[in-house]
Every structure is written in C-alpha cells, then in structure tokens.
PDB file of C-alpha atoms and ligand atoms in Angstrom:
ATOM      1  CA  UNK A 204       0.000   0.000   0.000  1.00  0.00           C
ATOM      2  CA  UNK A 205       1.457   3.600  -1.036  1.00  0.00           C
ATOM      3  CA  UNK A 206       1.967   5.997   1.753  1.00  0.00           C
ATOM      4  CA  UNK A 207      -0.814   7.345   3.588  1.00  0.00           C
ATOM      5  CA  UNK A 208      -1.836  11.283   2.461  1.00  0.00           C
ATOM      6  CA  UNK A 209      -2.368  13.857   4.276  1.00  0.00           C
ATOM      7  CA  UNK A 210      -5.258  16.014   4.433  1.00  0.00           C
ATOM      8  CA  UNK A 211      -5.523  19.409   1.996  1.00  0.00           C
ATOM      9  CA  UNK A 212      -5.142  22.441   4.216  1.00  0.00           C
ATOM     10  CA  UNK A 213      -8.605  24.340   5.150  1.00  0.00           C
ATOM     11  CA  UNK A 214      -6.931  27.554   6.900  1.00  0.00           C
ATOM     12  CA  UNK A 215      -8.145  29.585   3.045  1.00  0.00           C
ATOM     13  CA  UNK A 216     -10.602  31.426   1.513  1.00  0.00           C
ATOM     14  CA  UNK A 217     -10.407  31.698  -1.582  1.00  0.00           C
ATOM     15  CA  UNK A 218      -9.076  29.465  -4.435  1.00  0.00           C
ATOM     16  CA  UNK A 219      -8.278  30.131  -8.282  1.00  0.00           C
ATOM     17  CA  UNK A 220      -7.736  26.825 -10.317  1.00  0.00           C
ATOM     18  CA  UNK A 221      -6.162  27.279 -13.770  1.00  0.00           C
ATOM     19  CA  UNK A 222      -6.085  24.492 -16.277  1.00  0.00           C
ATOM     20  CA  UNK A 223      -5.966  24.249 -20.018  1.00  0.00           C
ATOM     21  CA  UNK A 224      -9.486  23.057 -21.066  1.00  0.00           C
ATOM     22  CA  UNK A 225     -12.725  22.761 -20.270  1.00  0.00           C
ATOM     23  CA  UNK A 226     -13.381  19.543 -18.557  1.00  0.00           C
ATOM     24  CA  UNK A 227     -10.189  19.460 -17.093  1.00  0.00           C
ATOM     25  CA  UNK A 228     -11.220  20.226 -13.686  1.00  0.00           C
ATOM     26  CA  UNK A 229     -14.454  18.162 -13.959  1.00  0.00           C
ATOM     27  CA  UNK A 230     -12.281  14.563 -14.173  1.00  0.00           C
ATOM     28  CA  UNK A 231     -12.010  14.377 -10.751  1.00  0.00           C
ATOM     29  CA  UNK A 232     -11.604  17.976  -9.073  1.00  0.00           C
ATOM     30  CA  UNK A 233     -15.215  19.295  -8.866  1.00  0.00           C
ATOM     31  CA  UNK A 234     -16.133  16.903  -6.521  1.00  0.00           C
ATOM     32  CA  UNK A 235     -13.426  18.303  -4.160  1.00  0.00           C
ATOM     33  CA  UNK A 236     -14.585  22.183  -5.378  1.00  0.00           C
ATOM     34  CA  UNK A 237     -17.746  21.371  -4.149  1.00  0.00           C
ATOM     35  CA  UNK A 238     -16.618  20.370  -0.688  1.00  0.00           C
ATOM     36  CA  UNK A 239     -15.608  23.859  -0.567  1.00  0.00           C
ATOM     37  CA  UNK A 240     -17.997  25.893  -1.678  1.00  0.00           C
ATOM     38  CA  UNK A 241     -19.732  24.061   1.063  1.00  0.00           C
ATOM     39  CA  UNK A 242     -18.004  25.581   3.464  1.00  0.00           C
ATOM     40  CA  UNK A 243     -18.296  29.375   2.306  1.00  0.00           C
ATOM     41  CA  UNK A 244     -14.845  29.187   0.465  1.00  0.00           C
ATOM     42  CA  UNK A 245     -14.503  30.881  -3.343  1.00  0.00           C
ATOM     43  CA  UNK A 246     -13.488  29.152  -6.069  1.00  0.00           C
ATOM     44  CA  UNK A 247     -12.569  30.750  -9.289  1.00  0.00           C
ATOM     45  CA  UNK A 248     -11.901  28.927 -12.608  1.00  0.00           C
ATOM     46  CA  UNK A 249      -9.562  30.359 -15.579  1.00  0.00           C
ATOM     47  CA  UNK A 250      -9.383  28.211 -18.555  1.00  0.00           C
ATOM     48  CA  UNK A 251      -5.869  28.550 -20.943  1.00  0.00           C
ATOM     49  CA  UNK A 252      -8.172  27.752 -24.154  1.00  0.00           C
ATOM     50  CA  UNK A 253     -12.123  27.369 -25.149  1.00  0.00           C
ATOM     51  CA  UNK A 254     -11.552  23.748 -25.812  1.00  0.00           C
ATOM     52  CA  UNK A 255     -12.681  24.493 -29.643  1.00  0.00           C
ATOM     53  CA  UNK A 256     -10.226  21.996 -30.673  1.00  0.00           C
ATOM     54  CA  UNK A 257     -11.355  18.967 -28.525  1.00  0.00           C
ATOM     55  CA  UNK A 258     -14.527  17.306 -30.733  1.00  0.00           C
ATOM     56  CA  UNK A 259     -13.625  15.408 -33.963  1.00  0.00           C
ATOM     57  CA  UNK A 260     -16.948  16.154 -35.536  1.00  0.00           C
ATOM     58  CA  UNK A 261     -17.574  19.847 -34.438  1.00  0.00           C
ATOM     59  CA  UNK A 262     -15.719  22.938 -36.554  1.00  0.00           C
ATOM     60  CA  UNK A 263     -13.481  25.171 -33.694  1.00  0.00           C
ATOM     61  CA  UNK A 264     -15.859  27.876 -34.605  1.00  0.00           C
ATOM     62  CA  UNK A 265     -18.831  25.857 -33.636  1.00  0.00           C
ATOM     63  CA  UNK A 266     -17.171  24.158 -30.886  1.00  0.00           C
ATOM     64  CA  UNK A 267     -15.651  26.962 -28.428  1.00  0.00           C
ATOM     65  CA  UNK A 268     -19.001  28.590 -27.516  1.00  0.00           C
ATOM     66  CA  UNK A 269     -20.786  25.111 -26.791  1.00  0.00           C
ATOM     67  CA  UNK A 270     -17.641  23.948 -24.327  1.00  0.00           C
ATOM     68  CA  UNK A 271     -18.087  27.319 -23.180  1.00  0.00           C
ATOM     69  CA  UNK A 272     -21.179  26.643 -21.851  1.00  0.00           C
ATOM     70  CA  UNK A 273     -20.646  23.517 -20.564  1.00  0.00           C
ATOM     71  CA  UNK A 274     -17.680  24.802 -18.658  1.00  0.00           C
ATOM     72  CA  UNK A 275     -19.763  27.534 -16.803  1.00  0.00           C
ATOM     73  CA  UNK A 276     -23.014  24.963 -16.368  1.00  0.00           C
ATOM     74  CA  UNK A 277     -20.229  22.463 -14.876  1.00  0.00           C
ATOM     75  CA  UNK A 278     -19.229  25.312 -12.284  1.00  0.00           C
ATOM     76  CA  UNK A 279     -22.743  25.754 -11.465  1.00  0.00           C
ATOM     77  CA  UNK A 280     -22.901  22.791 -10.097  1.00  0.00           C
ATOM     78  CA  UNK A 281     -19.974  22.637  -7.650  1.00  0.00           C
ATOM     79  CA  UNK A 282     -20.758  26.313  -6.790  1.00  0.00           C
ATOM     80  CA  UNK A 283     -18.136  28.570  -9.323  1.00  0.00           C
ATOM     81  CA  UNK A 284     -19.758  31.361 -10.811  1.00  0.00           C
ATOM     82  CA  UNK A 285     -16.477  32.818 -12.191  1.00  0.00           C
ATOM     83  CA  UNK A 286     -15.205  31.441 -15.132  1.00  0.00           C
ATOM     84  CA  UNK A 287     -12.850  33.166 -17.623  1.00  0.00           C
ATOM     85  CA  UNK A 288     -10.856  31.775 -20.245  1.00  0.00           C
ATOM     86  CA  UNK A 289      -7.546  33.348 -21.715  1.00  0.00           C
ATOM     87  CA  UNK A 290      -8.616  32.196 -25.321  1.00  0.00           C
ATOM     88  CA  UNK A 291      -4.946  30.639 -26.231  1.00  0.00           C
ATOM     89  CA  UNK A 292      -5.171  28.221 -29.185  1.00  0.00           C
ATOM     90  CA  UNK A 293      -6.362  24.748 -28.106  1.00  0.00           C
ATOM     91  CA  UNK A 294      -4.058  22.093 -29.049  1.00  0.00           C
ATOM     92  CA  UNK A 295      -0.847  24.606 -29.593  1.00  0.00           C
ATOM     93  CA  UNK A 296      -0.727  26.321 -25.942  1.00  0.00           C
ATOM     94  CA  UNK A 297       2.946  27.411 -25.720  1.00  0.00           C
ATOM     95  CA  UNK A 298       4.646  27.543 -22.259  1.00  0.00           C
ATOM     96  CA  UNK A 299       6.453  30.942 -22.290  1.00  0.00           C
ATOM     97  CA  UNK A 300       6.020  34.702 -20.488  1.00  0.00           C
ATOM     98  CA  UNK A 301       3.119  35.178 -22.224  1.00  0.00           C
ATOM     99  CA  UNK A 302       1.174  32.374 -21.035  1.00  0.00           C
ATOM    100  CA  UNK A 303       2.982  33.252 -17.361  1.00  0.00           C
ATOM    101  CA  UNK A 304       1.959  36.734 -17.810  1.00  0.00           C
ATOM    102  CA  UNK A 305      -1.763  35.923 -18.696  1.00  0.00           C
ATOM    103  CA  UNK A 306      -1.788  33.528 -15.229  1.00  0.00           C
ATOM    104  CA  UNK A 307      -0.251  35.679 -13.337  1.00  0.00           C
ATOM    105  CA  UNK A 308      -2.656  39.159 -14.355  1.00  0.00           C
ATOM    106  CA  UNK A 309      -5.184  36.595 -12.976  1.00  0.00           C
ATOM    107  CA  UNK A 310      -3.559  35.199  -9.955  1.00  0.00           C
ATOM    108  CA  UNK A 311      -3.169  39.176  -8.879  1.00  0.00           C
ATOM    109  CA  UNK A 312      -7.101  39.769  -9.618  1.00  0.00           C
ATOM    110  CA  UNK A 313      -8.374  37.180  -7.993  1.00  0.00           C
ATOM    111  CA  UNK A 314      -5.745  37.552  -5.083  1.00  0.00           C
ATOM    112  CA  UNK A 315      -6.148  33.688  -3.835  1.00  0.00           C
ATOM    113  CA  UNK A 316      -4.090  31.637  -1.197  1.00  0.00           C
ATOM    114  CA  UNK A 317      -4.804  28.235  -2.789  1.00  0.00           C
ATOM    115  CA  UNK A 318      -4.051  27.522  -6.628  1.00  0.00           C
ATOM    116  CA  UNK A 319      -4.852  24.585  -8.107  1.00  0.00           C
ATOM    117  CA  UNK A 320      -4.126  23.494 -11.444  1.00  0.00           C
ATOM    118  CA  UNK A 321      -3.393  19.889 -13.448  1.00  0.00           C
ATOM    119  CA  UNK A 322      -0.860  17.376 -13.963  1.00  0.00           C
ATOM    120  CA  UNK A 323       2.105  19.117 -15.721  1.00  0.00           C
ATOM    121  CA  UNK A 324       4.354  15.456 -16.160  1.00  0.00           C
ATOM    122  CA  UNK A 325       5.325  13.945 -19.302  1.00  0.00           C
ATOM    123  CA  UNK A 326       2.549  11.496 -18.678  1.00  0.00           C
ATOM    124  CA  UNK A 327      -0.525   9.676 -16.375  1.00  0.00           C
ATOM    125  CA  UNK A 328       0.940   7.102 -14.714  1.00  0.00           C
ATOM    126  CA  UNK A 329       3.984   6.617 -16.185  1.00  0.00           C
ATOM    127  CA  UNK A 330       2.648   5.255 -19.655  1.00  0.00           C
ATOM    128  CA  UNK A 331      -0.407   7.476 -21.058  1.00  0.00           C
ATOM    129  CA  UNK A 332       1.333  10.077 -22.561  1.00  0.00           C
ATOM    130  CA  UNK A 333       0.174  13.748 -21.324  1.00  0.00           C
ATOM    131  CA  UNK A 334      -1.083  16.571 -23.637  1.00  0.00           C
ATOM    132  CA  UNK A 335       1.318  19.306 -24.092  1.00  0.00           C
ATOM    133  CA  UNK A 336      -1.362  21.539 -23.086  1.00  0.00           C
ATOM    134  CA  UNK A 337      -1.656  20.285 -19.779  1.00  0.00           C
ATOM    135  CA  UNK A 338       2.339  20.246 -19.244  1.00  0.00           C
ATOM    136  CA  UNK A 339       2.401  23.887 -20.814  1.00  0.00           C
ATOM    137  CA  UNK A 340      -0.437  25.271 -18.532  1.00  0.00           C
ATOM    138  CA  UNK A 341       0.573  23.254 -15.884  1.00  0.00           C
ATOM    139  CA  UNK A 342       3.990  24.129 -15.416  1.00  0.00           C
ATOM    140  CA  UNK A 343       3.462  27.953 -16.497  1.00  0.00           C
ATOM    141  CA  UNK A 344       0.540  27.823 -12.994  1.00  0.00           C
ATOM    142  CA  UNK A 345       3.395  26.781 -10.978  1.00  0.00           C
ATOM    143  CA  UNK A 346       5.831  29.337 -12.353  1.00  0.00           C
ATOM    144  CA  UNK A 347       3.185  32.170 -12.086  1.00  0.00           C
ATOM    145  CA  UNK A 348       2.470  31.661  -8.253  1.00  0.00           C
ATOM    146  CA  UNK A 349       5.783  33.391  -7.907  1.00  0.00           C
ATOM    147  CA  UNK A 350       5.653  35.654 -10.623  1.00  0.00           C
ATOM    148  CA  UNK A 351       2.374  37.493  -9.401  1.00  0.00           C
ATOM    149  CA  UNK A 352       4.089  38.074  -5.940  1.00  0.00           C
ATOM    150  CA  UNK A 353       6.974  39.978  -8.003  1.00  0.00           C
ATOM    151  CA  UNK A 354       6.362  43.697  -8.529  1.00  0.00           C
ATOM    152  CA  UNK A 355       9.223  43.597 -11.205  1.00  0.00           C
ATOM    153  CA  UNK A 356       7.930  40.989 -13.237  1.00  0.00           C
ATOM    154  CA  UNK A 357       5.204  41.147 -15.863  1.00  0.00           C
ATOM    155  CA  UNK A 358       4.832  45.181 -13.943  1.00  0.00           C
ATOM    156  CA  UNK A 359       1.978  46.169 -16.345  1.00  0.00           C
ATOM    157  CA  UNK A 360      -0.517  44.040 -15.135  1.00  0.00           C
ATOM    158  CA  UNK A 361      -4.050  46.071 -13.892  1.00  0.00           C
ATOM    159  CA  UNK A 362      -3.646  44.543 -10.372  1.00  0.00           C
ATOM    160  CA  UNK A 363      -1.239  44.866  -8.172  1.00  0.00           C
ATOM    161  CA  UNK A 364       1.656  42.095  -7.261  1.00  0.00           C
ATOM    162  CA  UNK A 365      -0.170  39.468  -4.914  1.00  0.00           C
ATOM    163  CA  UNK A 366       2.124  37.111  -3.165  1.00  0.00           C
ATOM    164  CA  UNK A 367      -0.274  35.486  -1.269  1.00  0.00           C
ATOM    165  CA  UNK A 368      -0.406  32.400  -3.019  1.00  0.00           C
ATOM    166  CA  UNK A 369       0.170  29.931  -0.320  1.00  0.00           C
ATOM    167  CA  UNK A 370      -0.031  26.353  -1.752  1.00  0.00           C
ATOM    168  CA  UNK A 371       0.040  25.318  -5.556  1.00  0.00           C
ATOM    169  CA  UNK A 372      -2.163  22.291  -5.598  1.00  0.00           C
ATOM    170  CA  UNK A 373      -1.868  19.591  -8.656  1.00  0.00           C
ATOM    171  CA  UNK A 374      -4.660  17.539  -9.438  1.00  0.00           C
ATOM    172  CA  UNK A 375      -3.937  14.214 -10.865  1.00  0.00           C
ATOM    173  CA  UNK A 376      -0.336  13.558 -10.110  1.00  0.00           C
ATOM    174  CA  UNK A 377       0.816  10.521 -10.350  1.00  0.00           C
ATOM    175  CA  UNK A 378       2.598  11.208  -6.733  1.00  0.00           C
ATOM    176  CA  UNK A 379       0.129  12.517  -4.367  1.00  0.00           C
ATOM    177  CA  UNK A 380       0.462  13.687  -1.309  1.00  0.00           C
ATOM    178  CA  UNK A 381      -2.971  15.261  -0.004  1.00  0.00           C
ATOM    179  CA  UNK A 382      -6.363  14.937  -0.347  1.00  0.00           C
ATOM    180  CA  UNK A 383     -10.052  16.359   0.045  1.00  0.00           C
ATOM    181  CA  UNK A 384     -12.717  13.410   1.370  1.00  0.00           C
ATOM    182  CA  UNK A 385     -15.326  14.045  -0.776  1.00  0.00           C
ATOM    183  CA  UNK A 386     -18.049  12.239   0.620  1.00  0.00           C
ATOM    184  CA  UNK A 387     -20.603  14.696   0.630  1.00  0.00           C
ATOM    185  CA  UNK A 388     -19.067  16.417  -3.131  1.00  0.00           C
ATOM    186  CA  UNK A 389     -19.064  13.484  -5.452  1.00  0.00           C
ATOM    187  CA  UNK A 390     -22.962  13.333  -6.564  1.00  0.00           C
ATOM    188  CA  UNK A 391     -22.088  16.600  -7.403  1.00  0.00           C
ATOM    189  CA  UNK A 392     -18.998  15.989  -9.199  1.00  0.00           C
ATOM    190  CA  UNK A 393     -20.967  13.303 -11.417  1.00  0.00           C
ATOM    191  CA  UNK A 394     -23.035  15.886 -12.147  1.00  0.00           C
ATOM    192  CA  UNK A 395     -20.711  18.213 -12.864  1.00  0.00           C
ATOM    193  CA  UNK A 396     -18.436  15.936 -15.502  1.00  0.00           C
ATOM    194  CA  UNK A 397     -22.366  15.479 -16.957  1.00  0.00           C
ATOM    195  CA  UNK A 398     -22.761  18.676 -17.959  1.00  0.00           C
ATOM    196  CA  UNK A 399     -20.144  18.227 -20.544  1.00  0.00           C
ATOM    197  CA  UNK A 400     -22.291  16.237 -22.728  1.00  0.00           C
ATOM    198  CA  UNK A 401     -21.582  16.870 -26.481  1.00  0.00           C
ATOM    199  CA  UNK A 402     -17.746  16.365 -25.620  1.00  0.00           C
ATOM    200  CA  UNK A 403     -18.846  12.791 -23.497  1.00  0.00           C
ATOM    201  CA  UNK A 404     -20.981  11.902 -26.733  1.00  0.00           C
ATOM    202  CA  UNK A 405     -18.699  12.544 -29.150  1.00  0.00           C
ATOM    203  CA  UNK A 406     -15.875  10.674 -27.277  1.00  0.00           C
ATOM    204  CA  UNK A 407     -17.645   7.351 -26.307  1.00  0.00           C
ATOM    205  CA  UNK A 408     -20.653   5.277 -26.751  1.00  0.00           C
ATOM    206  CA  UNK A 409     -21.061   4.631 -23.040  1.00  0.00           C
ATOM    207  CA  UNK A 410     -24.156   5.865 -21.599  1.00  0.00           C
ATOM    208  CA  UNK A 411     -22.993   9.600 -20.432  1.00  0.00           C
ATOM    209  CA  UNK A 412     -24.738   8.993 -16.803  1.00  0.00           C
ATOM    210  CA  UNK A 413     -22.887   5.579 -16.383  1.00  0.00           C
ATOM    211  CA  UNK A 414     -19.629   6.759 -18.025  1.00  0.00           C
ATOM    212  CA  UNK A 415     -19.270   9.929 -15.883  1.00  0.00           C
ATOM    213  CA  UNK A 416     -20.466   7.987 -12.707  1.00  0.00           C
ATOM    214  CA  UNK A 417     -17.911   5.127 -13.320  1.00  0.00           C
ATOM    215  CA  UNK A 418     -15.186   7.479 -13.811  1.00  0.00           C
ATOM    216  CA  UNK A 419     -15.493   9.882 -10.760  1.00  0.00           C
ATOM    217  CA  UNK A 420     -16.694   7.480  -8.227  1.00  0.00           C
ATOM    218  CA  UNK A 421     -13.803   4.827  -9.476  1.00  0.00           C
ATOM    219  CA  UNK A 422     -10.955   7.128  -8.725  1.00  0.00           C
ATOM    220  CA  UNK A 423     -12.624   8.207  -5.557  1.00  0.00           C
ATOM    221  CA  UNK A 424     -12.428   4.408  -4.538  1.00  0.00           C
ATOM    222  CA  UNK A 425      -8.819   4.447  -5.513  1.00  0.00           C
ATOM    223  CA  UNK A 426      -7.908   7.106  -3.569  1.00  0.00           C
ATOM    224  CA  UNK A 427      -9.500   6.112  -0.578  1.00  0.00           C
ATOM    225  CA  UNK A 428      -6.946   3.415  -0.282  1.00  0.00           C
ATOM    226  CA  UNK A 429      -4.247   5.335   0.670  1.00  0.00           C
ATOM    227  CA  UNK A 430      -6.810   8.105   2.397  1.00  0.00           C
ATOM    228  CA  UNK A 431      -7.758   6.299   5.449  1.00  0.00           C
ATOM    229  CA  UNK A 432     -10.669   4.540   3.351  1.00  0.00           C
ATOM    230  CA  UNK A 433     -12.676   7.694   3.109  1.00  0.00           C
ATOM    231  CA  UNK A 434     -13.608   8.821  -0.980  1.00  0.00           C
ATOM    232  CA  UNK A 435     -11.094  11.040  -1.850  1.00  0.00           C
ATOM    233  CA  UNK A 436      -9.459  13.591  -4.501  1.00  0.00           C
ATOM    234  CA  UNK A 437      -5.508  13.745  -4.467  1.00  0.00           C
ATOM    235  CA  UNK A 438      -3.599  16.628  -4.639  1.00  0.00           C
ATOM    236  CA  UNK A 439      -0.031  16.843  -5.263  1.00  0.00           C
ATOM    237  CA  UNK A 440       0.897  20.227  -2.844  1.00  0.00           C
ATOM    238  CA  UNK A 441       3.440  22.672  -3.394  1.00  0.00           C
ATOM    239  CA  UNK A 442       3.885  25.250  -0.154  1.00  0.00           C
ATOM    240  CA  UNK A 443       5.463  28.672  -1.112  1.00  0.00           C
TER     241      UNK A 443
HETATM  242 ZN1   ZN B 218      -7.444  18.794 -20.964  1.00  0.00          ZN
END
C-alpha cells in the first residue's frame, strides 16, 4: 500500500484553479470544489483555451461557444460562478512569459491563497502520454504563483503584485500527497463531468450517466486506499 496522504489544508478562503481546457477540472476535481464551496470558500476557474479543438466532428468555430457553456453549467454545479478563459489556441498552448503573464494578471485579480491546477508530467501514470497543453499550462501555474508576488515581473498588469499564493495544488499527479474526502461532493462531481455532454458523446458510446459515474466514483475508490478509506481527490501540494 502507497503511503498514507495527508489532508488538503482548510486555513483559506479563496481558491483560483487554472487548467488548459474545459473539462479538465471536472475529471475528478469538482467533486473536491464542491466540498468547498460548502463551506463558504470561493473558487474561481480560468481556462488557458475554449476547448474548440477537442470534438472530432464539431468545426473550432462551432465548438468553443458550446464547451463554453458547458464549462460555466459544470461550475454551477460545484458552486463557481467565475469562469474566464484566456482564449490561447487549443491544441498549440505554448509555455512561455506570455502564457505566465496571462496567469499571473489573474492570480493578482483574484488575489487567492490556494491555486490549483493539473498534472504538468510527461505522462498519467507513467505510460499514457500527457497533452502538451496540460504540461504547458501546468507548469506555467506553478511558475506564475511566484511571478504574481513579483512587482518587477510582468509590472503592467491592472492589479497589483499578490504574493499570497500559499499552496500550488496539482490535481492528478501521479505522486500525491494530499487529499479532500469528498463524501458529501461526489454526486455533485458526477453531475458536474455530466454537464459536458456533447464532448462525453462525441468521445464514447457509453451511456454519459454511467460513463461519468464510473469514472469519478472509481478514482474516488482508488484514492480512498491510501486516504484512510474515506472517498477522496488527491492533490499533489506545493507550499510557497
Ligand atoms: Zn485537458
């Protein structure tokens, strides 16, 4: 059995995640979100791209607005109301200072203590190669934590430096070492991974309800396992 994790700090108030896509925070995350939203805490989401590149069968032009929506019905559920996107090119996201800049304008607006953001390694569990949006976005969250603290870099931005930032929190690392119990979140985070339909139908012929149910609940088992058997969402945490 892998080591035992420890639980996500609760001393916050408010949290920004950042990921690349749409969806991205509903494979697993919501369902820790809306643990706490419960408990009066703000959660933000930015999104690096509109997704318009993610559905074989739907034009990019077609395709952004509708997993627009589904992004911002998604946060409904797990109690976001804020949800930007940067509007980089999905598929193509290049880590680099403008990426860092764009996080880092946002990480100074929204001033939060907790960031959370997605697996940045070369892949999911050592074999399933990762998207190089997800280890551009990924890596660029980490890098503007610091950044937004620093008056001298990126010193254009409309808000002021924030360095704040307490705790950079990566979802789905294959080497966790916290995690949320999200016993009372995960109907919710069904629900929320639901609300991307056209991108579930378009990707498998599963029955949406049973695919999405399968999927959260599943790696909730999993990480209860090493989470003192309670359901679970795993962080990988980086203090500042
Ligand atoms: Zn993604």
């Amino acid at each position: 059995m892998a080591q035992r994790l420890e639980p996500m700090p609760t001393d916050w108030r408010r949290a920004l995640a950042v990921v690349a896509h749409p969806d991205d925070l509903e494979y697993g995350c919501a369902s820790a979100v809306a643990t706490w939203t419960d408990a009066g805490r703000e959660v933000s989401y930015l999104m690096a791209t509109r997704g318009e590149a993610g559905i074989d069968t739907l034009d990019p032009a077609a395709c952004g607005p509708v997993r627009e929506r589904e992004e911002r019905a998604s946060a409904a559920v797990v109690g976001v109301s804020s949800v930007e996107f940067l509007d980089h090119a999905d598929g193509v996201v290049e880590y680099g200072t403008a990426l860092r800049r764009d996080i880092a304008a946002a990480i100074r607006r929204h001033r939060p203590e907790l960031v959370i953001t997605l697996n940045p390694d070369d892949t999911w569990g050592g074999t399933y190669w990762n998207t190089p949006d997800h280890r551009a976005v990924g890596r660029a969250v980490l890098d503007a934590a610091g950044d937004a603290g620093n008056r001298w870099i990126f010193p254009d931005t409309d808000a002021a430096p924030w360095n704040g930032v307490r705790w950079v929190a990566v979802a789905g690392s294959n080497s966790p070492t916290h995690a949320v119990d999200v016993t009372d979140g995960l109907a919710r985070g069904v629900r929320s991974l639901l609300e991307h339909r056209a991108y579930i139908e378009a990707l498998t012929d599963q029955d949406p309800e049973v695919y999405a149910r399968e999927l959260i609940e599943g790696s909730a088992r999993e990480a209860a396992e090493i989470f003192d058997g309670r359901p679970a969402v795993t962080f990988r945490l980086f203090p500042r």
